[in-house]
Short mmCIF file of C-alpha atoms and ligand atoms in Angstrom, two decimals:
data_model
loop_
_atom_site.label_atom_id
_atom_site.label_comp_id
_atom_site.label_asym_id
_atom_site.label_seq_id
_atom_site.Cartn_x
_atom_site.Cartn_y
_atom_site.Cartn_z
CA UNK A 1 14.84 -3.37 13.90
CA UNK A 2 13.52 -3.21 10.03
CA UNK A 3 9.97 -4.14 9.98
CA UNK A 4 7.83 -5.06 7.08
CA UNK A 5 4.38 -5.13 5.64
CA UNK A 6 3.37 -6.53 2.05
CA UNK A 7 0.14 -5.51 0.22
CA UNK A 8 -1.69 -8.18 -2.30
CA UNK A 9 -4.31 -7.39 -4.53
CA UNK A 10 -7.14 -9.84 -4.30
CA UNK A 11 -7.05 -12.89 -7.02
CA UNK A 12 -10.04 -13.14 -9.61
CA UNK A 13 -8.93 -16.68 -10.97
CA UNK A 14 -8.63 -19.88 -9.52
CA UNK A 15 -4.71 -19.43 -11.13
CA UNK A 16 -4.74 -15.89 -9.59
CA UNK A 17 -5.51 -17.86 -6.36
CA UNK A 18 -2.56 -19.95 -6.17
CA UNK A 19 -0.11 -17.37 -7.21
CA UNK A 20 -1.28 -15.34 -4.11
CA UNK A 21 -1.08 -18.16 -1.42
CA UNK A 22 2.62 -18.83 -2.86
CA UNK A 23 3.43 -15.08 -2.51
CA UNK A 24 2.15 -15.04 0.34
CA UNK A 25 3.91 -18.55 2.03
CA UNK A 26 7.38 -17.15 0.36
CA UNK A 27 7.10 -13.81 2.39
CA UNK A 28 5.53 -14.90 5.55
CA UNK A 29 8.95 -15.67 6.40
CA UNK A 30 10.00 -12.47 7.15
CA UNK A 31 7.18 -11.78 9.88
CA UNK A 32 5.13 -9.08 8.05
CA UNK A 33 3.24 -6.63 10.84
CA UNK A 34 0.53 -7.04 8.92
CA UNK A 35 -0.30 -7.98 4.96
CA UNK A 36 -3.21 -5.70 3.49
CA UNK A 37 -5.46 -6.87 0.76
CA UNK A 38 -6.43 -3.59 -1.54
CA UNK A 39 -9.90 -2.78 -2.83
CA UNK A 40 -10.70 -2.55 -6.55
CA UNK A 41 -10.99 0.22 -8.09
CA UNK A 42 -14.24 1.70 -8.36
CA UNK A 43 -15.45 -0.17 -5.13
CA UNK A 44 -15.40 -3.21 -7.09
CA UNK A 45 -13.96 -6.69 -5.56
CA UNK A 46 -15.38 -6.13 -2.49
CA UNK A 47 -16.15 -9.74 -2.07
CA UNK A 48 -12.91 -10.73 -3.27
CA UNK A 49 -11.16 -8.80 -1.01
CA UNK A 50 -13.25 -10.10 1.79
CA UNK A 51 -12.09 -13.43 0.84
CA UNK A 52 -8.52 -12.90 -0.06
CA UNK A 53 -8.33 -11.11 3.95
CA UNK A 54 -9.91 -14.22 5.06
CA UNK A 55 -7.76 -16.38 3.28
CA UNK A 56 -4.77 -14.54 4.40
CA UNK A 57 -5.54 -13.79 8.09
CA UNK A 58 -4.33 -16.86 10.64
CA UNK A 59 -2.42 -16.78 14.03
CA UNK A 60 0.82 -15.18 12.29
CA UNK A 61 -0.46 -13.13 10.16
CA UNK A 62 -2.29 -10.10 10.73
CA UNK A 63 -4.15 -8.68 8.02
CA UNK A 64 -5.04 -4.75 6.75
CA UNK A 65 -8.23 -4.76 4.44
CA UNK A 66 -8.53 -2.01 2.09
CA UNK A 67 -12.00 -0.09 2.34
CA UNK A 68 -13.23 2.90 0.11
CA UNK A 69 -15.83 5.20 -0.38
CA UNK A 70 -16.47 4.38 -4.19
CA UNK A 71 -19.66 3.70 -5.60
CA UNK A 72 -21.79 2.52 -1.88
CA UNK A 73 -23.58 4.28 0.17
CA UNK A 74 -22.51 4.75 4.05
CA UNK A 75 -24.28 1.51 5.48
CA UNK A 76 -23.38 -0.07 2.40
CA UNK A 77 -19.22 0.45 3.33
CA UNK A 78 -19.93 0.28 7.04
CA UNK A 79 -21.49 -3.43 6.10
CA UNK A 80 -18.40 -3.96 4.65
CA UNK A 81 -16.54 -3.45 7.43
CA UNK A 82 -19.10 -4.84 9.84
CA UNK A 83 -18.08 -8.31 7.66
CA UNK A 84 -14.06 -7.65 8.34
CA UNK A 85 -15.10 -7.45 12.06
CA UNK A 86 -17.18 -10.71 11.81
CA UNK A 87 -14.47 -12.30 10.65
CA UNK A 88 -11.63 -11.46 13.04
CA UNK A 89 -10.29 -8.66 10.79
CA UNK A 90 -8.80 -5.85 12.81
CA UNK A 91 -6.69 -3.26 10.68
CA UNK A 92 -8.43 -1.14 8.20
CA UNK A 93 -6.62 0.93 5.08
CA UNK A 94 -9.52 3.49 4.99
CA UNK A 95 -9.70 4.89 1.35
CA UNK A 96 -11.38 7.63 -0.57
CA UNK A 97 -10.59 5.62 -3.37
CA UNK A 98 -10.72 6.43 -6.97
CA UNK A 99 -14.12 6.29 -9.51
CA UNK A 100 -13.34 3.76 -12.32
CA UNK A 101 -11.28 4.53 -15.17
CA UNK A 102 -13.17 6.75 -17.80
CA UNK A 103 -15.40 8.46 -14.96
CA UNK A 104 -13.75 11.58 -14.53
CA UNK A 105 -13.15 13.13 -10.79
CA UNK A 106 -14.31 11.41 -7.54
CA UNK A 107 -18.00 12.00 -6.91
CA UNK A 108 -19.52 10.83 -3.42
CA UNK A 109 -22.61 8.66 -4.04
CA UNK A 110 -25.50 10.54 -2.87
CA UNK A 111 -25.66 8.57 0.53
CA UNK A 112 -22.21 7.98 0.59
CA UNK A 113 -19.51 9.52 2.40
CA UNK A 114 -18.11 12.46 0.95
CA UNK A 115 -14.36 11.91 1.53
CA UNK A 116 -11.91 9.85 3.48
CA UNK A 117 -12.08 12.00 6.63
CA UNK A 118 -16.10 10.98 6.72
CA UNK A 119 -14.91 7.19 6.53
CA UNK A 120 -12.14 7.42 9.06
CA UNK A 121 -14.40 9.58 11.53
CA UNK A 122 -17.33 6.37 11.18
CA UNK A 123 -14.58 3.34 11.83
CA UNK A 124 -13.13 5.21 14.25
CA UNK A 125 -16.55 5.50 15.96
CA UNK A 126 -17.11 1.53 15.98
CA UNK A 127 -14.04 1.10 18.12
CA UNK A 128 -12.91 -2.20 16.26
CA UNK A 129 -10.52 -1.45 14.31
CA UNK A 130 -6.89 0.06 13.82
CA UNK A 131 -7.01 2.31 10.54
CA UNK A 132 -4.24 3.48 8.53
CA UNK A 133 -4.62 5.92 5.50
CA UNK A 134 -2.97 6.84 2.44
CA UNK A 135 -0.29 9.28 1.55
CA UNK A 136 1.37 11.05 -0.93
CA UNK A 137 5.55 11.88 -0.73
CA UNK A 138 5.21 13.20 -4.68
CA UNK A 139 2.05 14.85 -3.80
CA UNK A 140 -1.76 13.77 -4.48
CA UNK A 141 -2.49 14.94 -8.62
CA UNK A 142 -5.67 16.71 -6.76
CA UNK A 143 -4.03 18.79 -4.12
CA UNK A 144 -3.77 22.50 -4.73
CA UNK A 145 -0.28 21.88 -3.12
CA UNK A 146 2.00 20.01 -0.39
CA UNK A 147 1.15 22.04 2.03
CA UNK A 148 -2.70 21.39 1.42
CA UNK A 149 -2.17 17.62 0.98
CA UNK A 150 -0.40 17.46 4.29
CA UNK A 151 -2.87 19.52 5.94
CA UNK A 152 -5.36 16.98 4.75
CA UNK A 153 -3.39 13.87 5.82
CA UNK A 154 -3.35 15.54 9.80
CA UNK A 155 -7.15 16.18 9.30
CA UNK A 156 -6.84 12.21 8.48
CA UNK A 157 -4.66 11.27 11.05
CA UNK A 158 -6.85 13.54 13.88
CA UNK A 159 -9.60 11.49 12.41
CA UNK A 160 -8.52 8.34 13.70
CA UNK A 161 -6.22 7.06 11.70
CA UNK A 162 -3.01 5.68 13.60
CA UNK A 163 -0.11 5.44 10.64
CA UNK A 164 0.09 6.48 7.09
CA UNK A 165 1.10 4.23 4.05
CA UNK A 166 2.40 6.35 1.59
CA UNK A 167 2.04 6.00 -1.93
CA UNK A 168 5.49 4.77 -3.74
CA UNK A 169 8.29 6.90 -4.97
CA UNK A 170 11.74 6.58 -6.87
CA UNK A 171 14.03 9.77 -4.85
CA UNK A 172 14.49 8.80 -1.20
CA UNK A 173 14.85 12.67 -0.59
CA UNK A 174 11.20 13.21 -1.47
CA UNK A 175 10.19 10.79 0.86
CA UNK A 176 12.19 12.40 3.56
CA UNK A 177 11.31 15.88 3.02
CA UNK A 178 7.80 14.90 2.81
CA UNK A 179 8.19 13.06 6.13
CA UNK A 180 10.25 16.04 7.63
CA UNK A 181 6.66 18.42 6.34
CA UNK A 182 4.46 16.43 7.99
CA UNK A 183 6.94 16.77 11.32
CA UNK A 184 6.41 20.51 10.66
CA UNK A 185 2.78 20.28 10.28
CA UNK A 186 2.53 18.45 13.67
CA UNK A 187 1.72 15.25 12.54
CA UNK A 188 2.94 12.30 14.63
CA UNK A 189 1.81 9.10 13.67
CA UNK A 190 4.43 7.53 11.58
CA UNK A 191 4.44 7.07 8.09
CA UNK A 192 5.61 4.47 6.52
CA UNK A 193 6.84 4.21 2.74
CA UNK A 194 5.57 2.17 0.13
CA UNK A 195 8.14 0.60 -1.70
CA UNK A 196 7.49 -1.17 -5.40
CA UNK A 197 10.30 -3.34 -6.31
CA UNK A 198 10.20 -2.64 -10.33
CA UNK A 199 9.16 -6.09 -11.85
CA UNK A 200 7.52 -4.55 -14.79
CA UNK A 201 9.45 -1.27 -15.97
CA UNK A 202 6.85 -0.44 -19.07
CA UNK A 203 3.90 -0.72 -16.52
CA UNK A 204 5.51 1.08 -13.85
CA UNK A 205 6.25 3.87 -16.30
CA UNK A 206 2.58 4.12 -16.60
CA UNK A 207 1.71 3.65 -13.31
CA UNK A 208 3.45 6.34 -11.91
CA UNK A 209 2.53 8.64 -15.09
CA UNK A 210 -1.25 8.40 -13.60
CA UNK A 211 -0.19 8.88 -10.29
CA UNK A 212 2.20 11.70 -10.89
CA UNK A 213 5.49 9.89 -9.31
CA UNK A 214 8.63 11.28 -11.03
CA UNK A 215 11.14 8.92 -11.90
CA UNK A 216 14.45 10.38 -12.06
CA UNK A 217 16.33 10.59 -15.05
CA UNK A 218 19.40 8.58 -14.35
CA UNK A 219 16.64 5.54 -13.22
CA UNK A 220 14.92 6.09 -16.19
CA UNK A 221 18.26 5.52 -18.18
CA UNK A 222 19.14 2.47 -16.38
CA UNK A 223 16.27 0.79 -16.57
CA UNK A 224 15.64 1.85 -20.48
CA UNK A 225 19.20 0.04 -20.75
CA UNK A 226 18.37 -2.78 -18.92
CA UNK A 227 14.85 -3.43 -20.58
CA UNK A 228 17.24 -3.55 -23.78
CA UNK A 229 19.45 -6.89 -21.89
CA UNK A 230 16.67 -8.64 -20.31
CA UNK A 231 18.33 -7.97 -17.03
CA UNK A 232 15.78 -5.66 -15.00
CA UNK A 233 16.01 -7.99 -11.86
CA UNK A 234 18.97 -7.31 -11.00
CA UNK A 235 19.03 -3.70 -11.35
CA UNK A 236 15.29 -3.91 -9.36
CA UNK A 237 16.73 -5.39 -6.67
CA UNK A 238 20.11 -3.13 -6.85
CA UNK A 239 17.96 0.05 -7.12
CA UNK A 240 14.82 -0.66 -4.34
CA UNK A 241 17.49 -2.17 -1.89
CA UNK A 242 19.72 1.40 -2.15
CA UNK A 243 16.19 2.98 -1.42
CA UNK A 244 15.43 1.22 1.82
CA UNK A 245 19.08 1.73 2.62
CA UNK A 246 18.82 5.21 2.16
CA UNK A 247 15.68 5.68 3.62
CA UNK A 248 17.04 3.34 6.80
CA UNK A 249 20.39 5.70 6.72
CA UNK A 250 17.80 8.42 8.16
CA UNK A 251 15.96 6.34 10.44
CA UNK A 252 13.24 4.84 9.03
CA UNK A 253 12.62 1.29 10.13
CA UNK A 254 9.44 0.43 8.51
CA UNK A 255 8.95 -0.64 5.32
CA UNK A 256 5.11 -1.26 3.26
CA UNK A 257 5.77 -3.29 -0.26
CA UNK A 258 3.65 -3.36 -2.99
CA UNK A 259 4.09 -6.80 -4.35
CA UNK A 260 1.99 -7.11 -6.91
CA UNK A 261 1.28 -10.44 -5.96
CA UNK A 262 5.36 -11.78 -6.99
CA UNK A 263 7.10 -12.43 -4.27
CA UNK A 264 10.94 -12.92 -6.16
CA UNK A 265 11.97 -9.03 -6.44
CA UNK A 266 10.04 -8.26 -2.63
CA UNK A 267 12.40 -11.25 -1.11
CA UNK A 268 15.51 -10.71 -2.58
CA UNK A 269 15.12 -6.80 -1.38
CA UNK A 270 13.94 -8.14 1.99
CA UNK A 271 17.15 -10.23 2.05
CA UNK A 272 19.68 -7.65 0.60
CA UNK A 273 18.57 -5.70 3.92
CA UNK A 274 19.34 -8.14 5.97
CA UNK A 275 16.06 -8.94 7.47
CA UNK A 276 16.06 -12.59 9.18
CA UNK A 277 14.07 -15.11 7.93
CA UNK A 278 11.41 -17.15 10.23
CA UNK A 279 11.09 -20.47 9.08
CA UNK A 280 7.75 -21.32 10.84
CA UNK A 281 6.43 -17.34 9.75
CA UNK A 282 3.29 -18.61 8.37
CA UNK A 283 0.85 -21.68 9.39
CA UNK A 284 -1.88 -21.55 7.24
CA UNK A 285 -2.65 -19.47 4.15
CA UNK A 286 -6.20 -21.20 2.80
P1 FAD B 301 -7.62 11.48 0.19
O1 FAD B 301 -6.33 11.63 0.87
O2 FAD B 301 -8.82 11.63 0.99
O3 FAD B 301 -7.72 12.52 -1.03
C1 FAD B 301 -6.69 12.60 -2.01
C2 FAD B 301 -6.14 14.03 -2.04
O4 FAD B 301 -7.15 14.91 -2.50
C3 FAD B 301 -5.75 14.48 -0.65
O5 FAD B 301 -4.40 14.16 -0.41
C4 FAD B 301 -6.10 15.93 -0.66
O6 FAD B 301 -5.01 16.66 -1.13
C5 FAD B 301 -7.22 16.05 -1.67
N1 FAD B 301 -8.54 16.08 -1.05
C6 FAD B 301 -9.50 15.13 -1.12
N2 FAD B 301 -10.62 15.53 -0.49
C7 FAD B 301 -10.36 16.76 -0.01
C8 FAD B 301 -11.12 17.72 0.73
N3 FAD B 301 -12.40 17.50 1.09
N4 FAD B 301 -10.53 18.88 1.06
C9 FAD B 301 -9.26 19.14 0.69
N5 FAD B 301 -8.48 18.28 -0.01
C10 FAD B 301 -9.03 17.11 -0.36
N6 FAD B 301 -7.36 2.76 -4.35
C11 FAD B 301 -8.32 1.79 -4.44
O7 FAD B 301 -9.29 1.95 -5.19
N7 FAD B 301 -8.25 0.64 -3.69
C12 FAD B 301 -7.24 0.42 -2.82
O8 FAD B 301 -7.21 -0.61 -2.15
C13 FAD B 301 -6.21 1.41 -2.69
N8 FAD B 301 -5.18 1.26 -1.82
C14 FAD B 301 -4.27 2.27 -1.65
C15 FAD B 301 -3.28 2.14 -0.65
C16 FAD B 301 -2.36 3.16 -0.44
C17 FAD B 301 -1.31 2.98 0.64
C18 FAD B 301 -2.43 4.35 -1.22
C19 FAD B 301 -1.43 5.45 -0.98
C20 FAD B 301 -3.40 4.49 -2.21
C21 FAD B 301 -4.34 3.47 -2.43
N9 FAD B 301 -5.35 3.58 -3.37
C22 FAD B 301 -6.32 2.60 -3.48
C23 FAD B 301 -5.41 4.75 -4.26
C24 FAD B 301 -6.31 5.84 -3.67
O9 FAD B 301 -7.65 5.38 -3.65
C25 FAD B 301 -6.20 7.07 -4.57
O10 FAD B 301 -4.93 7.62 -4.47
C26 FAD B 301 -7.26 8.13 -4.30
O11 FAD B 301 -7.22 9.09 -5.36
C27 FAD B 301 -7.07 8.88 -3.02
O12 FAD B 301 -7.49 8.15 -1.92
P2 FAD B 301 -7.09 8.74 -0.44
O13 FAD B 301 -7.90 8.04 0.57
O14 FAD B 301 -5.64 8.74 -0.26
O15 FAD B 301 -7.69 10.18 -0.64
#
């Protein structure tokens, strides 16, 4: 059966606010395994993301906050997720995370954990918590090469970590070759791809400029044409539901959204697959 997870950023307006709990209440429907709630950039929101998780957590819903390394030192993040604990939180995205913009490369704070593996080892250690970790189909811009990212994702996964969320991509064969490498490397917890419905096509350009996704030509043409006729919803929905498809065609049953907080293009993939829809999926989003 096709299972799904959603991630929200957390809101920083009262407006922001509402437009999450609606997300939110229009997906719980489709019994998420869990909805995560990311962590700014920089190590910034940390309260907000506290309070989003809160918000979001209840007896159907199980939540996954976001925790990185940025800009804290090691009591400082392990407060952090001290508070998740203390408030019922049990899933952890365990992050290296990324400095803000305009800073250059990663650089540890001076008592702060020096890279994800640190971070995974410490939660692990506390025994609360289920982690999952981050991963990269089109490779991470700072690996030397696949082989060395993957060998770095099992050094995660031996770590503690008990699935991977990968990082979104547009060719279902690099997600399946990069699934079939880790196989190779020995690494057996699954992973499970991020998918990101394209609302926005000029920010998704971007977006996966600075992450160093390829988007393949012919998408790149259909989407440029599309832009032109106001009519990118349709092809979204067309194009991220032939993804899953594909991606299900080879056994792959999980699926992690990124929803950007809109629930329209998420649902309407959700429901192209077929997934059923739980009327009662979510009881109280605050
Ligand atoms: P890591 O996997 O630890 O490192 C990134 C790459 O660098 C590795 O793949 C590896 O190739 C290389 N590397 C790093 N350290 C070493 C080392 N010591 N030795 C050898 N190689 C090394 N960012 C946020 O700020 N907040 C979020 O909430 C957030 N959520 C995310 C959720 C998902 C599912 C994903 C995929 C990414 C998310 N990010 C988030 C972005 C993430 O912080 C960046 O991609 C960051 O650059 C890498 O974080 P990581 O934990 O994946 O890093």
């Amino acid at each position: 059966m096709t299972q799904v997870s959603f991630e929200y950023f957390p809101p920083q307006s009262i407006e922001a606010s509402f437009r999450l709990r609606d997300t939110a209440q229009v997906l719980a429907p489709f019994a998420p395994r869990f909805v995560s709630v990311t962590y700014g950039a920089g190590g910034t929101t940390r309260t907000l993301t506290r309070d989003a998780a809160r918000a979001l957590q209840g007896p159907n819903q199980r939540v996954a906050a976001h925790l990185t390394c940025v800009g804290a030192t090691r009591d400082e993040t392990l407060q952090v997720a001290d508070d998740y604990a203390a408030d019922g939180i049990t899933d952890i995205v365990a992050l290296r995370g990324d400095p803000p913009k305009g800073q250059g490369a990663f650089t540890p704070h001076p008592d702060g954990f020096t890279d994800s593996v640190e971070l995974i080892e410490a939660l692990a250690k506390t025994g609360k918590f289920t982690i999952r970790v981050g991963a990269y189909p089109n490779t991470h811009p700072e690996a030397a090469n696949q082989a060395a990212d993957i060998d770095w994702l099992k050094r995660k996964i031996d770590a503690g970590a008990s699935e991977a969320l990968t990082q979104f991509f547009f060719d279902p064969e690099d997600f399946l070759r990069f699934r079939d490498a880790c196989a190779a490397a020995g690494i057996t917890a699954p992973i499970t791809p991020g998918i990101l419905p394209i609302e926005n096509w000029n920010g998704v350009k971007r977006f996966a400029a600075a992450c160093g996704t390829p988007i393949p030509p012919q998408l790149i043409n259909a989407f440029e044409k599309a832009s032109r006729d106001g009519r990118c919803d349709l092809l979204a929905v067309a194009q991220c539901s032939a993804l899953c498809d594909r991606l299900r065609d080879e056994g792959v049953d999980r699926f992690h959204f990124y929803t950007m907080n809109r629930p329209d293009l998420t649902r309407d993939v959700c429901r192209a697959l077929g997934l059923p829809e739980h009327r009662h999926g979510l009881q109280r989003v605050a």
